[in-house]
XYZ file of C-alpha atoms in Angstrom:
421
model
C -56.352 85.556 1.319
C -58.584 82.522 2.109
C -56.852 79.391 3.294
C -56.562 76.617 0.725
C -58.585 73.469 1.456
C -56.725 70.508 2.975
C -55.272 67.960 0.585
C -57.769 65.318 1.735
C -60.709 67.514 0.696
C -62.149 67.181 -2.795
C -64.131 69.733 -4.791
C -66.209 67.878 -7.336
C -66.944 69.325 -10.753
C -70.268 70.956 -11.609
C -72.388 68.112 -12.907
C -75.924 66.808 -13.321
C -77.655 63.814 -11.798
C -77.564 60.859 -14.172
C -80.975 59.660 -12.926
C -83.056 62.867 -12.880
C -80.850 65.406 -14.767
C -80.886 68.010 -11.957
C -77.860 70.305 -12.039
C -75.443 70.168 -9.104
C -72.904 73.000 -8.633
C -69.330 72.239 -7.570
C -69.081 71.502 -3.837
C -66.155 70.916 -1.491
C -66.419 67.480 0.136
C -64.691 66.640 3.400
C -63.076 63.192 3.814
C -65.791 60.541 3.949
C -68.507 62.932 2.753
C -71.025 61.887 0.087
C -72.835 64.269 -2.290
C -76.431 63.273 -3.061
C -78.794 64.675 -5.661
C -81.142 67.113 -3.931
C -84.142 65.947 -5.943
C -83.907 62.140 -6.155
C -81.203 61.255 -3.611
C -78.906 59.566 -6.120
C -75.231 59.440 -5.074
C -73.356 61.893 -7.296
C -69.837 61.483 -5.921
C -67.961 60.452 -2.770
C -64.737 61.556 -1.135
C -63.433 58.138 -0.109
C -60.278 57.765 2.013
C -56.982 57.283 0.165
C -58.531 56.568 -3.247
C -55.176 56.812 -5.002
C -53.624 53.830 -3.184
C -56.252 51.599 -1.581
C -57.664 50.206 -4.869
C -54.128 49.255 -5.959
C -53.519 47.334 -2.727
C -56.911 45.613 -2.814
C -56.552 44.843 -6.520
C -53.112 43.281 -6.156
C -54.325 41.133 -3.248
C -57.405 40.079 -5.280
C -55.216 38.916 -8.183
C -53.052 36.872 -5.797
C -56.179 35.256 -4.366
C -57.436 34.513 -7.887
C -54.200 32.670 -8.703
C -54.537 30.644 -5.493
C -58.195 29.918 -6.287
C -57.048 28.184 -9.475
C -54.119 26.317 -7.923
C -55.846 23.799 -5.643
C -59.022 21.752 -5.312
C -62.179 23.853 -5.151
C -64.690 21.246 -3.932
C -64.730 17.462 -3.522
C -67.716 15.112 -3.639
C -67.878 11.489 -2.451
C -70.785 9.010 -2.405
C -71.048 5.214 -2.324
C -67.284 4.899 -2.136
C -66.778 7.001 -5.282
C -65.358 10.491 -5.281
C -64.790 13.450 -7.553
C -62.738 16.600 -7.180
C -63.365 19.861 -9.016
C -61.198 22.873 -9.668
C -62.655 26.326 -10.214
C -61.961 26.220 -13.955
C -63.787 22.896 -14.318
C -67.086 24.727 -13.850
C -66.382 26.360 -17.199
C -64.558 23.571 -19.062
C -67.354 21.088 -18.306
C -69.908 23.376 -19.938
C -67.704 23.738 -23.006
C -67.128 19.972 -23.235
C -70.880 19.340 -23.130
C -71.423 21.806 -25.992
C -72.795 24.703 -23.922
C -70.454 27.264 -25.425
C -72.727 30.206 -24.617
C -72.873 29.336 -20.912
C -69.134 28.718 -20.875
C -68.537 32.124 -22.436
C -70.849 33.837 -19.921
C -69.041 32.272 -16.964
C -65.605 32.965 -18.463
C -66.412 36.650 -18.946
C -68.310 37.381 -15.721
C -66.039 35.374 -13.391
C -62.584 35.577 -14.983
C -62.171 37.824 -18.018
C -63.971 40.991 -16.977
C -62.903 40.926 -13.289
C -59.234 40.519 -14.253
C -59.498 43.252 -16.883
C -61.139 45.496 -14.278
C -58.457 44.822 -11.667
C -55.607 45.243 -14.132
C -57.053 48.447 -15.562
C -57.766 50.061 -12.205
C -54.250 49.359 -10.940
C -52.610 50.521 -14.150
C -54.635 53.739 -14.295
C -53.976 54.658 -10.661
C -50.325 53.640 -10.791
C -49.706 55.759 -13.886
C -51.847 58.719 -12.843
C -48.840 60.842 -11.869
C -46.514 59.358 -14.484
C -46.281 59.609 -18.232
C -49.004 57.674 -20.010
C -50.683 58.525 -23.251
C -53.985 60.370 -22.654
C -55.802 58.192 -25.184
C -54.769 55.025 -23.347
C -55.811 56.509 -20.012
C -59.211 57.476 -21.388
C -59.766 54.052 -22.962
C -58.894 52.181 -19.764
C -61.008 54.483 -17.604
C -64.021 54.161 -19.914
C -63.576 50.390 -19.798
C -63.683 50.457 -15.991
C -67.018 52.276 -15.983
C -68.628 49.998 -18.572
C -67.694 46.539 -17.294
C -68.326 47.055 -13.583
C -72.051 45.999 -13.695
C -71.063 42.689 -15.316
C -68.765 41.456 -12.537
C -70.663 38.545 -10.950
C -68.095 36.911 -8.688
C -70.209 37.589 -5.592
C -73.279 36.010 -7.231
C -71.214 32.915 -8.066
C -70.103 32.598 -4.435
C -73.741 32.517 -3.286
C -74.351 29.874 -5.953
C -71.544 27.761 -4.453
C -73.147 27.931 -1.009
C -76.537 26.918 -2.425
C -74.918 23.997 -4.280
C -73.337 22.919 -1.015
C -76.738 22.785 0.675
C -78.213 20.819 -2.254
C -75.475 18.186 -2.077
C -75.152 17.758 1.681
C -78.121 15.397 1.851
C -76.792 12.969 -0.750
C -73.008 12.900 -0.279
C -70.030 14.107 1.695
C -68.797 17.510 0.533
C -65.453 19.064 1.359
C -64.335 22.572 0.512
C -60.770 22.788 -0.772
C -58.160 25.496 -0.339
C -59.222 27.104 -3.606
C -62.712 27.720 -2.232
C -61.354 29.790 0.648
C -59.022 31.625 -1.727
C -62.063 32.359 -3.933
C -63.903 33.799 -0.919
C -60.938 36.119 -0.374
C -60.871 36.979 -4.083
C -64.575 37.906 -3.984
C -64.287 40.081 -0.874
C -61.184 41.868 -2.168
C -62.803 42.526 -5.550
C -65.800 44.085 -3.775
C -63.450 46.221 -1.670
C -61.578 47.326 -4.807
C -64.808 48.449 -6.475
C -66.154 50.201 -3.387
C -62.889 52.041 -2.606
C -62.917 54.184 -5.761
C -65.323 56.858 -6.988
C -65.368 57.162 -10.768
C -66.039 60.922 -10.856
C -63.099 61.494 -8.516
C -60.982 59.310 -10.822
C -61.784 61.319 -13.959
C -61.120 64.580 -12.156
C -57.816 63.222 -10.813
C -56.750 62.007 -14.258
C -57.632 65.025 -16.374
C -58.272 67.826 -13.915
C -61.461 69.746 -13.110
C -63.767 70.993 -15.828
C -64.432 74.670 -16.433
C -66.328 76.550 -13.728
C -69.994 77.204 -14.576
C -72.738 79.277 -13.063
C -75.545 76.769 -12.530
C -79.101 77.106 -11.352
C -79.367 74.210 -8.857
C -83.111 73.937 -9.394
C -82.856 73.485 -13.167
C -82.273 70.379 -15.266
C -79.299 70.081 -17.589
C -81.494 69.911 -20.699
C -83.387 73.048 -19.631
C -80.061 74.866 -19.238
C -78.856 73.782 -22.694
C -76.296 71.354 -21.232
C -75.560 67.646 -21.558
C -74.231 65.491 -18.730
C -71.595 62.904 -19.687
C -72.835 59.509 -18.497
C -69.294 58.246 -17.832
C -67.268 61.031 -16.205
C -70.026 63.471 -15.164
C -68.610 66.476 -17.043
C -71.074 68.981 -18.493
C -71.032 69.759 -22.205
C -73.051 72.011 -24.472
C -76.162 70.853 -26.313
C -75.116 69.631 -29.768
C -71.595 68.746 -28.629
C -70.697 65.384 -30.156
C -68.296 63.962 -27.562
C -67.114 64.719 -24.040
C -63.994 66.867 -23.985
C -62.679 65.093 -20.905
C -63.315 61.355 -21.407
C -64.131 61.197 -25.121
C -67.461 59.357 -24.636
C -70.352 60.048 -26.994
C -72.659 62.711 -25.520
C -76.423 62.385 -25.622
C -79.020 64.344 -23.710
C -81.100 61.173 -23.422
C -80.095 57.583 -24.115
C -80.236 56.828 -27.853
C -83.046 54.603 -29.059
C -85.554 55.951 -26.558
C -88.116 53.488 -25.310
C -88.077 51.411 -28.498
C -84.838 49.643 -27.572
C -86.088 48.877 -24.060
C -89.403 47.556 -25.429
C -87.583 45.247 -27.874
C -85.299 43.855 -25.168
C -88.193 43.297 -22.772
C -90.250 41.426 -25.364
C -87.235 39.225 -26.143
C -86.670 38.429 -22.472
C -90.374 37.680 -21.960
C -90.273 35.185 -24.830
C -87.167 33.495 -23.394
C -88.748 33.346 -19.931
C -91.246 30.733 -21.163
C -88.748 27.994 -22.225
C -86.553 28.924 -19.259
C -89.315 27.685 -16.944
C -90.833 24.916 -19.074
C -87.662 23.036 -20.040
C -85.318 21.337 -17.544
C -82.481 23.478 -16.262
C -80.444 20.337 -15.496
C -80.613 16.576 -16.119
C -79.526 14.125 -13.416
C -78.447 10.662 -14.612
C -78.583 8.187 -11.706
C -77.816 4.484 -12.370
C -78.729 4.972 -16.025
C -82.033 6.749 -15.394
C -82.344 10.391 -16.458
C -84.297 12.740 -14.210
C -84.852 16.238 -15.629
C -85.385 19.126 -13.203
C -86.974 22.476 -13.952
C -86.360 25.613 -11.891
C -89.609 25.149 -9.972
C -88.874 21.432 -9.613
C -85.585 22.257 -7.907
C -87.373 24.632 -5.535
C -89.939 21.943 -4.640
C -87.156 19.391 -4.059
C -85.261 21.712 -1.708
C -88.483 22.490 0.152
C -89.269 18.786 0.597
C -85.743 18.226 1.949
C -86.378 20.854 4.620
C -84.002 23.458 3.125
C -86.619 26.194 3.399
C -84.300 29.248 3.344
C -82.391 27.983 0.278
C -85.632 27.045 -1.499
C -86.943 30.544 -0.797
C -83.735 32.150 -2.125
C -83.870 30.105 -5.352
C -87.589 30.793 -5.812
C -87.196 34.534 -5.291
C -83.994 34.907 -7.333
C -84.891 32.583 -10.220
C -88.685 32.880 -10.513
C -89.979 35.999 -8.800
C -87.163 38.454 -9.571
C -86.920 37.898 -13.372
C -90.700 38.019 -13.791
C -91.083 41.020 -11.484
C -88.266 42.834 -13.275
C -89.837 42.260 -16.687
C -93.264 43.395 -15.461
C -91.832 46.424 -13.646
C -89.920 47.614 -16.713
C -92.962 46.985 -18.925
C -95.035 49.139 -16.536
C -92.421 51.918 -16.417
C -92.116 52.016 -20.211
C -95.908 52.039 -20.565
C -96.389 54.882 -18.069
C -93.647 56.970 -19.684
C -95.057 56.353 -23.161
C -98.521 57.342 -21.914
C -97.106 60.605 -20.564
C -97.857 59.881 -16.905
C -95.752 62.321 -14.882
C -97.227 61.476 -11.467
C -95.052 60.156 -8.602
C -91.677 60.393 -10.377
C -89.723 59.501 -7.227
C -91.811 56.358 -6.715
C -91.182 55.273 -10.300
C -87.468 55.970 -9.901
C -87.275 53.840 -6.733
C -88.952 50.985 -8.599
C -86.433 51.352 -11.427
C -83.499 51.359 -9.008
C -84.769 48.172 -7.405
C -85.140 46.359 -10.726
C -81.674 47.453 -11.812
C -80.079 46.300 -8.547
C -81.636 42.826 -8.207
C -81.385 41.741 -11.846
C -77.884 40.237 -11.718
C -78.723 38.019 -8.724
C -80.974 35.865 -10.879
C -77.811 34.290 -12.303
C -77.549 32.227 -9.097
C -79.422 29.254 -10.592
C -77.214 29.215 -13.699
C -74.098 29.203 -11.527
C -75.542 26.396 -9.377
C -76.037 24.266 -12.480
C -72.477 24.973 -13.637
C -71.072 23.955 -10.236
C -73.098 20.738 -10.021
C -72.270 19.785 -13.629
C -68.561 20.328 -12.977
C -68.518 18.442 -9.677
C -70.867 15.475 -10.074
C -69.253 13.367 -12.821
C -69.536 9.834 -11.405
C -70.160 8.070 -14.721
C -71.336 4.727 -13.309
C -73.363 6.197 -10.481
C -74.556 9.767 -11.047
C -73.828 12.598 -13.465
C -75.445 16.013 -13.839
C -75.736 17.800 -17.192
C -76.963 21.337 -17.911
C -80.417 21.454 -19.461
C -81.675 23.642 -22.336
C -83.399 25.995 -19.878
C -79.991 27.063 -18.519
C -79.226 28.804 -21.817
C -82.673 30.415 -22.034
C -82.587 31.519 -18.419
C -79.135 33.095 -18.672
C -80.427 34.916 -21.759
C -83.373 36.248 -19.728
C -81.073 37.569 -17.004
C -78.562 39.192 -19.355
C -81.166 40.739 -21.647
C -83.181 42.181 -18.756
C -79.961 43.702 -17.395
C -79.357 45.378 -20.755
C -83.011 46.469 -20.879
C -82.691 48.131 -17.457
C -79.490 49.884 -18.582
C -81.151 51.107 -21.786
C -84.117 52.625 -19.940
C -83.512 56.326 -19.322
C -84.908 57.296 -15.909
C -84.608 60.976 -16.828
C -87.648 60.516 -19.071
C -89.728 60.134 -15.901
C -88.695 63.610 -14.734
C -89.143 65.089 -18.223
C -92.851 64.251 -17.938
C -93.111 66.069 -14.617
C -91.355 69.094 -16.092
C -93.740 69.037 -19.061
C -96.753 69.020 -16.737
C -95.362 72.008 -14.795
C -94.867 73.961 -18.007
C -98.462 73.253 -19.153
C -99.763 74.536 -15.839
């Protein structure tokens, strides 16, 4: 009788790659081992150390750090004998007070609401995994974890704080409060919480392995009459309405096809124009208002000698959004034209656009920080400009556009060309 695998080993379910649809039979993974797709190299699943307990510890520590980050002064600013202190929450409340409800809502969700929901859900799910908890509640919380993870932007906000610090150092004395250092800890612990858990392992731990299947590893799921669940990775039959394990809606390809991606891209391209033409912030100094566009801020930083920061802002706020829009336009066009050449090259381009998109929010966060901190009514005050709303719309809509694009369409074209040959 063969020896049973050690408890630290993990046999992942038969699944299909969510980026190219290639089937992957069940495989036993040793501790620390990662399973990649054999065709496109996408990470299918990982056997991370102590996944049942580490996320709980990191998550609890992150929540403690979040409480501390809201308990003390975040940053202080002093110039010409006048000073101003700012708490973390003032970044958001200032936007709301000035009538920028959309920006306030974006910051509230990406920095507070969604991260806390993520941390609470991940701890509750793992804590109750071996205890009695209603299956429907477990499925709902686990689906929520998978869906909100791309929208956690605490790390982007931290980079925005550092850029704001560089912008202000030339005009005033800046001090970082205790809350800033607690926020750094909160950011690092949140990243550790996310990176210490594999979602396919979680679904298998919660609801057990799926049925064993005989798979042809060189065949796509659609060719084999199967559908891969985009949330838990379980395989279902063609025509099956919902996943038997996680309850998510099953679709062989993302609904809406290219039409939804085209519509989102056109919307973001339209918003990109006012985002660069209108001022992203207005500086009132001794009664005089000085508007600043995104490019104007880059030029100012460059003239001050802050070349690395100017380059970061230029790349993140000008180059990346435009490049992402153009790259997705090109991918949609090539897929619609039926071009099946170089699928791996197209997929790498798509991965890059999907990864860098969220970092364009840096400039919006910088504006929020400066508006919350610099409130010296008789000397200098900074207000968000209309471009801040348009620019945040560009970033969020391009993120949704990248998520709505189905990279498996690229490989469908290659398969179609092989069949015609």
